[in-house]
CSV table of C-alpha atoms in Angstrom, one decimal:
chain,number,residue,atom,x,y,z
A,93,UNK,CA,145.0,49.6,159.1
A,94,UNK,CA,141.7,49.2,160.5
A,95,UNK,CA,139.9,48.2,164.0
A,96,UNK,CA,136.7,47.7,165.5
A,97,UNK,CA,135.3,48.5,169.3
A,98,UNK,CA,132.1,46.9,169.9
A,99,UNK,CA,130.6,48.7,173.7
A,100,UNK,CA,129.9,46.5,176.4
A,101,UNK,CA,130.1,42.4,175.9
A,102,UNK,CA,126.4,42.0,177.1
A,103,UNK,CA,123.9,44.1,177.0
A,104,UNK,CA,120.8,43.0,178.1
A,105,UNK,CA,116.9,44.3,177.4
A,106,UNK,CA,113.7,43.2,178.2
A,107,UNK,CA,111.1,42.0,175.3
A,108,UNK,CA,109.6,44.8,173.4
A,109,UNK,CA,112.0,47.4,174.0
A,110,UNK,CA,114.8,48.9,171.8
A,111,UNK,CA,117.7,47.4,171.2
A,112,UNK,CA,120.9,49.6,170.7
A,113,UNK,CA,124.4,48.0,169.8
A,114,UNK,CA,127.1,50.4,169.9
A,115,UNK,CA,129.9,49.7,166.7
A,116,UNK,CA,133.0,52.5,166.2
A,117,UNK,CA,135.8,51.8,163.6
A,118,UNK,CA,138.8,53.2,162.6
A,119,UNK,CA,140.1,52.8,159.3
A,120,UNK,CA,142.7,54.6,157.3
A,121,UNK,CA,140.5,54.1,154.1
A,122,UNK,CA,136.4,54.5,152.8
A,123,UNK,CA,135.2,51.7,155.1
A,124,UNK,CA,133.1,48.8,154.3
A,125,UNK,CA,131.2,47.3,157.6
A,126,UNK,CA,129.2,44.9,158.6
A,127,UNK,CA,126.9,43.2,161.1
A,128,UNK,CA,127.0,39.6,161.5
A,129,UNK,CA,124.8,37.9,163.9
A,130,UNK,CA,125.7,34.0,165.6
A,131,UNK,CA,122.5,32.2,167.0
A,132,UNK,CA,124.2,29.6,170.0
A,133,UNK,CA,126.0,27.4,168.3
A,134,UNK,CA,125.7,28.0,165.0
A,135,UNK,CA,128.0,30.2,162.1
A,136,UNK,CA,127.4,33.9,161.7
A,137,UNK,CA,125.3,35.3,159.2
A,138,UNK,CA,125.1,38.8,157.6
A,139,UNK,CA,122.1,40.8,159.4
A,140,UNK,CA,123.3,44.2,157.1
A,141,UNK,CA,126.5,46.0,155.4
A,142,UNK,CA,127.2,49.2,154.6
A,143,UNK,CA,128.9,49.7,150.8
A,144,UNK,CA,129.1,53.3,150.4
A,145,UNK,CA,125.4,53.8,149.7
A,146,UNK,CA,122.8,55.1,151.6
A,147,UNK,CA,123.8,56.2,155.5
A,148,UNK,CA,120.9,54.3,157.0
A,149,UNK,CA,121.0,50.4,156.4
A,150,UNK,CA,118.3,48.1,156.5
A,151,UNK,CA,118.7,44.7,157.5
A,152,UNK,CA,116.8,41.5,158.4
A,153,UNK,CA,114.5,40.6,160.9
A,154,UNK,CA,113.8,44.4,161.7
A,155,UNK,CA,117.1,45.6,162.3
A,156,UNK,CA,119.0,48.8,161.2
A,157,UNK,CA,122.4,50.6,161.5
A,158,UNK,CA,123.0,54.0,160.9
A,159,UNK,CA,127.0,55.2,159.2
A,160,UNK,CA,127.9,57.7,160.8
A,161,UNK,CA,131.3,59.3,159.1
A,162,UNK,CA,131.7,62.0,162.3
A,163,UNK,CA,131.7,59.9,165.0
A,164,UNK,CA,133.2,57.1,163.1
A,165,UNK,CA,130.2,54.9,164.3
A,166,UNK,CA,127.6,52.3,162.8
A,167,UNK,CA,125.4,51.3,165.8
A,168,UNK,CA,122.9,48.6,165.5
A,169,UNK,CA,119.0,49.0,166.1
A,170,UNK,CA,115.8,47.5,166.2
A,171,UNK,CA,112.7,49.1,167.9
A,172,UNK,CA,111.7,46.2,169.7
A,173,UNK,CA,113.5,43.4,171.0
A,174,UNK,CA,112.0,39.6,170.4
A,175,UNK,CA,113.1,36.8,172.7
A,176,UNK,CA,114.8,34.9,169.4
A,177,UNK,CA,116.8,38.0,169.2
A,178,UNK,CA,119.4,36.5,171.6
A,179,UNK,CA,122.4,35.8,169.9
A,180,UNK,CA,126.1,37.0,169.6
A,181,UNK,CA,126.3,40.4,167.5
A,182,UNK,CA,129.9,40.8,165.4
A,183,UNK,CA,130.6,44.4,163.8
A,184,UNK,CA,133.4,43.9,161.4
A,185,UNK,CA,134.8,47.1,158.8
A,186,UNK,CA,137.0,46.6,155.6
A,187,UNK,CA,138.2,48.5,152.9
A,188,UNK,CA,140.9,49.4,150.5
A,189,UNK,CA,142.8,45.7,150.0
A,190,UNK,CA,141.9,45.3,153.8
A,191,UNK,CA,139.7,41.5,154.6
A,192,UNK,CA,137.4,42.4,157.3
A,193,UNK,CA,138.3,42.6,160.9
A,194,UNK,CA,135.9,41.5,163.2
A,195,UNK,CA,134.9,43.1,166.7
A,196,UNK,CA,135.0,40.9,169.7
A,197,UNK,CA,131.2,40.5,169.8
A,198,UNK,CA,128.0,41.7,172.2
A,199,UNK,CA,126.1,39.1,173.4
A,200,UNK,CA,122.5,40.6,173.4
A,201,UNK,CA,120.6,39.3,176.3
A,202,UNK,CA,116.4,39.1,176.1
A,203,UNK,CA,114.1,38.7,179.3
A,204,UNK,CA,110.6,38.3,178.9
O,1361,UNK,CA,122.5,23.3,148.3
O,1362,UNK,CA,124.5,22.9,151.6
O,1363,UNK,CA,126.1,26.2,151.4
O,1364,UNK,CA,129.4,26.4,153.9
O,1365,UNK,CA,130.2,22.7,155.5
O,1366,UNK,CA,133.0,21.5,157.6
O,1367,UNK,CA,134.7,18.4,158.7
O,1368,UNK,CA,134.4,17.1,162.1
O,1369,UNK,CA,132.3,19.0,164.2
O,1370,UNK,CA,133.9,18.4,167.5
O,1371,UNK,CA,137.6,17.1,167.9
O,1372,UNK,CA,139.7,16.5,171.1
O,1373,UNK,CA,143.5,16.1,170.6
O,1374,UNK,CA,146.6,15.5,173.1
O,1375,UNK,CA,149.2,17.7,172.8
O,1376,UNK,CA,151.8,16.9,170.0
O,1377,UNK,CA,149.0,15.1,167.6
O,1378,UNK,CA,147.9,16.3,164.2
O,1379,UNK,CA,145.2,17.2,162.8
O,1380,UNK,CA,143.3,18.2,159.5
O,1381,UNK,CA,140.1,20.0,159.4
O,1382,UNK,CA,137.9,20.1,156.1
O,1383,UNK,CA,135.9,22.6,154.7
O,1384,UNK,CA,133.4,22.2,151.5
O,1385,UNK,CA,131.4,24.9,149.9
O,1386,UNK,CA,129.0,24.2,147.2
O,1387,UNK,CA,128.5,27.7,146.3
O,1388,UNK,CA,131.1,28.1,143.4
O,1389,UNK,CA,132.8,30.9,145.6
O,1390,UNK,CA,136.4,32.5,144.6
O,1391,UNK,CA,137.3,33.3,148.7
O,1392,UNK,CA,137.7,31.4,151.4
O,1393,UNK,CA,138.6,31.7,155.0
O,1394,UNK,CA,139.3,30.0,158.4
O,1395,UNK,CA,139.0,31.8,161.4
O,1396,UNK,CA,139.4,31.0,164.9
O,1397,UNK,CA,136.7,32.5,167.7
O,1398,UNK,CA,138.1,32.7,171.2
O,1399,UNK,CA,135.7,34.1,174.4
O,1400,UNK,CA,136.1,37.5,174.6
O,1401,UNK,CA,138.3,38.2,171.1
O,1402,UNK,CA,136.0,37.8,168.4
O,1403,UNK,CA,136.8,36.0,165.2
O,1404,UNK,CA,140.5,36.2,164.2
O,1405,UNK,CA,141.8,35.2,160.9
O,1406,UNK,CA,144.2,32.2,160.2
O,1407,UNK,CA,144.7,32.3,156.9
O,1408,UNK,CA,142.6,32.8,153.4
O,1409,UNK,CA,142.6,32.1,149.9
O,1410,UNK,CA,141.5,34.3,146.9
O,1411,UNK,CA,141.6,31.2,144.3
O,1412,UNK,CA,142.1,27.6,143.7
O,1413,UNK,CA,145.8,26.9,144.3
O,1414,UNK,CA,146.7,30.1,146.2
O,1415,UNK,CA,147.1,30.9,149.9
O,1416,UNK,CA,148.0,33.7,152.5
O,1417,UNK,CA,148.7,34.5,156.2
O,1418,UNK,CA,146.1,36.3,158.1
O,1419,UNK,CA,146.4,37.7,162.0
O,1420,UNK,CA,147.1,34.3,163.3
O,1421,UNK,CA,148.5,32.3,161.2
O,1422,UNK,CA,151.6,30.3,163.1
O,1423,UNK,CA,151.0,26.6,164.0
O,1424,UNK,CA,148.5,26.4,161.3
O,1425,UNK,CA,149.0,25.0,157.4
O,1426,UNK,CA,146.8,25.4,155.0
O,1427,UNK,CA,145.5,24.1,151.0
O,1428,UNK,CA,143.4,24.4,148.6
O,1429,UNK,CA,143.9,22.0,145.8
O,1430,UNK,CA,140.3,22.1,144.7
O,1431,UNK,CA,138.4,25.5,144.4
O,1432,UNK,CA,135.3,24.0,146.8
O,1433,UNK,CA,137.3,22.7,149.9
O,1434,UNK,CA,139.7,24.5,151.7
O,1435,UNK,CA,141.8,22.5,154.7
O,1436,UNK,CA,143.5,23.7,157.5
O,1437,UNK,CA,146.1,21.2,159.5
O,1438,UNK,CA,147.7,21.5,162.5
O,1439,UNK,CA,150.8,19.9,162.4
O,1440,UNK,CA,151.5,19.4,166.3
O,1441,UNK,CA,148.4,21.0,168.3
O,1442,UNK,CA,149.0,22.5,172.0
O,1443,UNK,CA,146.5,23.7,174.2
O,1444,UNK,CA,146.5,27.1,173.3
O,1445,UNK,CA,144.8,26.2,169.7
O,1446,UNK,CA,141.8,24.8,171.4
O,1447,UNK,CA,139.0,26.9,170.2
O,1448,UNK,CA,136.4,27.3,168.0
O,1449,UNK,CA,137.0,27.0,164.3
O,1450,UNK,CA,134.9,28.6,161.9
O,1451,UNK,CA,135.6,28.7,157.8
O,1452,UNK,CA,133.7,31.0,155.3
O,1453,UNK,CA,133.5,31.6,151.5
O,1454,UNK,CA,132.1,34.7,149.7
O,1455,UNK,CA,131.6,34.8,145.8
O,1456,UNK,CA,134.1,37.7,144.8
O,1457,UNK,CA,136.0,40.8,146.6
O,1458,UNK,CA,136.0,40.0,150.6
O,1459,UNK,CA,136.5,44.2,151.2
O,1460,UNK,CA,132.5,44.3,149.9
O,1461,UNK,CA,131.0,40.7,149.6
O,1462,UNK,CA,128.9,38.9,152.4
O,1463,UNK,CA,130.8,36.1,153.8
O,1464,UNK,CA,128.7,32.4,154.2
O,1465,UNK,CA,130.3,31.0,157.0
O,1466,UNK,CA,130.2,27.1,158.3
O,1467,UNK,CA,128.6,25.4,161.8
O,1468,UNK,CA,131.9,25.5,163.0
O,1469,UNK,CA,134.1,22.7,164.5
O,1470,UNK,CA,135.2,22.6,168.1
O,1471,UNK,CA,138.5,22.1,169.1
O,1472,UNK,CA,139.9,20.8,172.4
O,1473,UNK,CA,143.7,20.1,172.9
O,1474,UNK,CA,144.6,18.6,176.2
Protein backbone atom coordinates (compact mmCIF):
# COMPACT_ATOMS: atom_id res chain seq x y z
CA UNK A 1 0.00 0.00 0.00
CA UNK A 2 1.10 3.39 -0.39
CA UNK A 3 -0.06 7.21 0.35
CA UNK A 4 0.84 10.67 -0.11
CA UNK A 5 0.43 13.89 2.35
CA UNK A 6 1.11 17.03 0.56
CA UNK A 7 1.28 20.10 3.68
CA UNK A 8 -0.95 22.88 3.36
CA UNK A 9 -3.32 23.38 0.04
CA UNK A 10 -1.82 26.87 -0.62
CA UNK A 11 1.03 28.22 0.21
CA UNK A 12 1.74 31.37 -0.89
CA UNK A 13 5.36 33.47 -1.45
CA UNK A 14 6.22 36.55 -2.73
CA UNK A 15 8.58 36.87 -6.05
CA UNK A 16 12.09 36.04 -5.53
CA UNK A 17 11.92 34.20 -2.53
CA UNK A 18 12.20 30.36 -1.84
CA UNK A 19 9.73 28.18 -2.48
CA UNK A 20 9.35 25.00 -0.15
CA UNK A 21 6.62 22.28 -0.95
CA UNK A 22 6.36 19.80 1.77
CA UNK A 23 5.71 15.85 0.16
CA UNK A 24 5.75 12.74 2.86
CA UNK A 25 4.88 9.15 1.64
CA UNK A 26 4.36 5.91 2.99
CA UNK A 27 4.90 3.01 1.08
CA UNK A 28 5.36 -0.64 2.04
CA UNK A 29 8.03 -0.99 -0.83
CA UNK A 30 11.41 1.09 -2.46
CA UNK A 31 9.32 3.99 -3.58
CA UNK A 32 9.24 5.66 -6.83
CA UNK A 33 7.92 9.58 -6.59
CA UNK A 34 7.14 12.20 -8.43
CA UNK A 35 6.35 15.88 -8.93
CA UNK A 36 3.88 16.90 -11.39
CA UNK A 37 3.07 20.42 -11.91
CA UNK A 38 -0.74 21.68 -13.61
CA UNK A 39 -0.57 25.36 -15.01
CA UNK A 40 -4.65 26.67 -14.78
CA UNK A 41 -6.34 24.72 -16.89
CA UNK A 42 -4.11 22.67 -18.45
CA UNK A 43 -2.86 18.62 -17.85
CA UNK A 44 0.00 17.99 -15.44
CA UNK A 45 3.42 17.60 -16.49
CA UNK A 46 6.48 15.94 -14.84
CA UNK A 47 8.68 18.87 -13.11
CA UNK A 48 11.15 15.65 -11.50
CA UNK A 49 11.12 11.86 -10.24
CA UNK A 50 13.00 10.09 -8.14
CA UNK A 51 14.11 6.29 -9.50
CA UNK A 52 16.39 5.11 -6.84
CA UNK A 53 19.35 7.20 -8.02
CA UNK A 54 20.78 10.07 -6.67
CA UNK A 55 18.96 11.59 -3.24
CA UNK A 56 18.88 15.08 -4.65
CA UNK A 57 16.72 15.46 -7.90
CA UNK A 58 16.93 18.00 -10.36
CA UNK A 59 14.07 19.23 -12.27
CA UNK A 60 12.87 21.82 -14.76
CA UNK A 61 12.60 25.36 -14.61
CA UNK A 62 14.91 25.53 -11.42
CA UNK A 63 13.30 23.24 -9.19
CA UNK A 64 14.66 20.47 -6.91
CA UNK A 65 13.54 17.77 -4.40
CA UNK A 66 15.49 16.17 -2.01
CA UNK A 67 14.59 11.88 -0.86
CA UNK A 68 14.77 11.68 2.20
CA UNK A 69 14.49 7.74 3.39
CA UNK A 70 14.29 8.94 7.42
CA UNK A 71 11.70 11.25 7.38
CA UNK A 72 9.98 9.51 4.61
CA UNK A 73 9.90 12.95 2.83
CA UNK A 74 10.62 14.49 -0.83
CA UNK A 75 9.96 18.22 -0.47
CA UNK A 76 9.98 20.41 -3.42
CA UNK A 77 12.35 23.56 -3.87
CA UNK A 78 13.43 26.25 -5.88
CA UNK A 79 15.50 29.33 -4.58
CA UNK A 80 13.45 31.89 -6.00
CA UNK A 81 9.97 31.96 -6.86
CA UNK A 82 8.85 33.55 -10.50
CA UNK A 83 5.35 34.95 -10.98
CA UNK A 84 4.75 31.94 -13.86
CA UNK A 85 5.50 29.60 -11.06
CA UNK A 86 1.72 29.67 -10.01
CA UNK A 87 0.30 26.49 -10.68
CA UNK A 88 -1.13 23.35 -8.86
CA UNK A 89 1.89 21.07 -7.52
CA UNK A 90 0.88 17.02 -7.27
CA UNK A 91 3.49 14.66 -5.37
CA UNK A 92 2.57 11.21 -6.37
CA UNK A 93 4.88 7.78 -5.02
CA UNK A 94 4.84 4.20 -6.61
CA UNK A 95 6.53 1.15 -6.36
CA UNK A 96 6.66 -2.56 -6.38
CA UNK A 97 3.37 -3.42 -8.95
CA UNK A 98 1.82 -0.24 -7.28
CA UNK A 99 0.51 2.68 -10.30
CA UNK A 100 1.15 5.91 -8.73
CA UNK A 101 -1.01 7.56 -6.18
CA UNK A 102 -1.31 11.10 -6.39
CA UNK A 103 -1.44 13.72 -3.33
CA UNK A 104 -4.34 16.08 -3.30
CA UNK A 105 -2.25 19.05 -4.62
CA UNK A 106 -0.72 22.61 -3.24
CA UNK A 107 -1.62 25.35 -5.09
CA UNK A 108 1.53 27.62 -4.95
CA UNK A 109 0.47 31.21 -4.75
CA UNK A 110 3.00 34.18 -6.27
CA UNK A 111 2.71 37.98 -5.35
CA UNK A 112 4.83 40.42 -6.98
CA UNK B 1 3.09 15.23 -32.71
CA UNK B 2 0.00 15.99 -30.54
CA UNK B 3 1.06 13.95 -27.71
CA UNK B 4 -1.98 13.14 -25.15
CA UNK B 5 -5.61 14.44 -26.75
CA UNK B 6 -9.09 14.03 -25.59
CA UNK B 7 -12.52 14.21 -26.86
CA UNK B 8 -14.78 16.91 -25.91
CA UNK B 9 -13.37 19.42 -23.87
CA UNK B 10 -16.35 20.47 -21.98
CA UNK B 11 -19.69 18.31 -21.63
CA UNK B 12 -22.86 19.03 -19.60
CA UNK B 13 -25.25 16.05 -19.05
CA UNK B 14 -28.74 15.56 -17.15
CA UNK B 15 -28.79 12.95 -14.93
CA UNK B 16 -29.60 9.46 -16.40
CA UNK B 17 -27.83 10.28 -19.94
CA UNK B 18 -24.70 8.65 -21.41
CA UNK B 19 -21.82 9.51 -22.30
CA UNK B 20 -18.40 8.47 -24.01
CA UNK B 21 -15.29 10.33 -23.67
CA UNK B 22 -12.28 9.81 -26.14
CA UNK B 23 -8.81 9.77 -25.63
CA UNK B 24 -5.90 9.63 -28.62
CA UNK B 25 -2.23 9.38 -28.00
CA UNK B 26 0.15 9.62 -30.83
CA UNK B 27 3.04 8.57 -28.91
CA UNK B 28 3.04 4.71 -29.48
CA UNK B 29 2.68 4.30 -25.54
CA UNK B 30 1.82 0.67 -23.92
CA UNK B 31 -0.16 2.52 -20.65
CA UNK B 32 -2.91 4.40 -20.42
CA UNK B 33 -5.03 6.00 -17.85
CA UNK B 34 -8.20 8.11 -16.91
CA UNK B 35 -8.30 9.84 -13.84
CA UNK B 36 -10.78 11.99 -12.27
CA UNK B 37 -9.58 15.40 -10.33
CA UNK B 38 -11.98 16.67 -7.72
CA UNK B 39 -11.25 20.16 -5.47
CA UNK B 40 -9.49 19.22 -2.68
CA UNK B 41 -8.69 15.18 -3.59
CA UNK B 42 -6.13 15.23 -6.08
CA UNK B 43 -6.25 12.95 -9.08
CA UNK B 44 -7.93 9.57 -8.42
CA UNK B 45 -7.69 6.66 -10.77
CA UNK B 46 -10.77 5.18 -12.74
CA UNK B 47 -9.36 2.68 -14.48
CA UNK B 48 -6.02 1.81 -16.75
CA UNK B 49 -4.81 -0.31 -19.32
CA UNK B 50 -1.30 -2.00 -19.73
CA UNK B 51 -2.02 -3.03 -23.62
CA UNK B 52 -4.23 -2.95 -26.48
CA UNK B 53 -7.25 -5.09 -25.60
CA UNK B 54 -6.78 -5.23 -21.82
CA UNK B 55 -8.35 -3.31 -18.94
CA UNK B 56 -8.38 -2.91 -15.04
CA UNK B 57 -10.17 -1.18 -12.05
CA UNK B 58 -8.33 1.52 -10.33
CA UNK B 59 -9.55 3.52 -6.95
CA UNK B 60 -12.75 4.60 -8.48
CA UNK B 61 -13.82 2.69 -10.81
CA UNK B 62 -17.90 2.09 -10.31
CA UNK B 63 -20.25 3.94 -12.82
CA UNK B 64 -17.54 4.08 -15.26
CA UNK B 65 -16.76 1.48 -18.42
CA UNK B 66 -14.05 1.40 -20.22
CA UNK B 67 -12.00 0.07 -23.87
CA UNK B 68 -9.38 -0.01 -25.71
CA UNK B 69 -9.77 -1.67 -29.00
CA UNK B 70 -6.96 0.26 -30.62
CA UNK B 71 -3.53 0.67 -28.76
CA UNK B 72 -3.66 4.80 -29.40
CA UNK B 73 -7.24 5.66 -27.93
CA UNK B 74 -8.53 4.67 -24.90
CA UNK B 75 -12.48 5.52 -24.07
CA UNK B 76 -14.18 5.85 -21.00
CA UNK B 77 -18.32 5.73 -20.94
CA UNK B 78 -20.61 6.49 -18.44
CA UNK B 79 -23.48 4.55 -18.86
CA UNK B 80 -26.11 6.71 -16.74
CA UNK B 81 -24.20 9.84 -15.31
CA UNK B 82 -25.41 11.50 -11.81
CA UNK B 83 -24.18 14.46 -10.31
CA UNK B 84 -21.63 13.16 -8.31
CA UNK B 85 -19.38 12.27 -11.56
CA UNK B 86 -19.22 15.85 -12.49
CA UNK B 87 -15.58 16.56 -12.41
CA UNK B 88 -12.72 16.99 -14.18
CA UNK B 89 -11.44 14.26 -16.35
CA UNK B 90 -7.98 13.82 -17.18
CA UNK B 91 -6.39 10.64 -19.25
CA UNK B 92 -2.52 9.90 -19.61
CA UNK B 93 -0.19 7.47 -21.42
CA UNK B 94 3.41 6.60 -20.45
CA UNK B 95 5.67 4.37 -22.91
CA UNK B 96 6.41 1.30 -20.53
CA UNK B 97 6.20 0.39 -16.60
CA UNK B 98 3.86 3.14 -14.86
CA UNK B 99 5.75 2.23 -11.19
CA UNK B 100 9.02 4.33 -13.00
CA UNK B 101 7.90 6.00 -16.34
CA UNK B 102 6.71 9.75 -16.71
CA UNK B 103 3.12 9.85 -17.46
CA UNK B 104 1.97 12.45 -20.58
CA UNK B 105 -1.27 13.50 -19.57
CA UNK B 106 -4.21 15.25 -21.80
CA UNK B 107 -6.02 19.02 -21.53
CA UNK B 108 -8.57 17.39 -19.79
CA UNK B 109 -12.40 17.45 -20.32
CA UNK B 110 -14.88 19.04 -18.02
CA UNK B 111 -17.70 17.34 -16.85
CA UNK B 112 -21.00 18.70 -15.52
CA UNK B 113 -24.00 16.46 -14.59
CA UNK B 114 -27.11 18.26 -13.62
Amino acid sequence: AQSVTQLGSHVSVSEGALVLLRCNYSSSVPPYLFWYVQYPNQGLQLLLKYTSAATLVKGINGFEAEFKKSETSFHLTKPSAHMSDAAEYFCAVSGGSYIPTFGRGTSLIVHP
Amino acid sequence: NAGVTQTPKFRVLKTGQSMTLLCAQDMNHEYMYWYRQDPGMGLRLIHYSVGEGTTAKGEVPDGYNVSRLKKQNFLLGLESAAPSQTSVYFCASSYADPVTDTQYFGPGTRLTVL
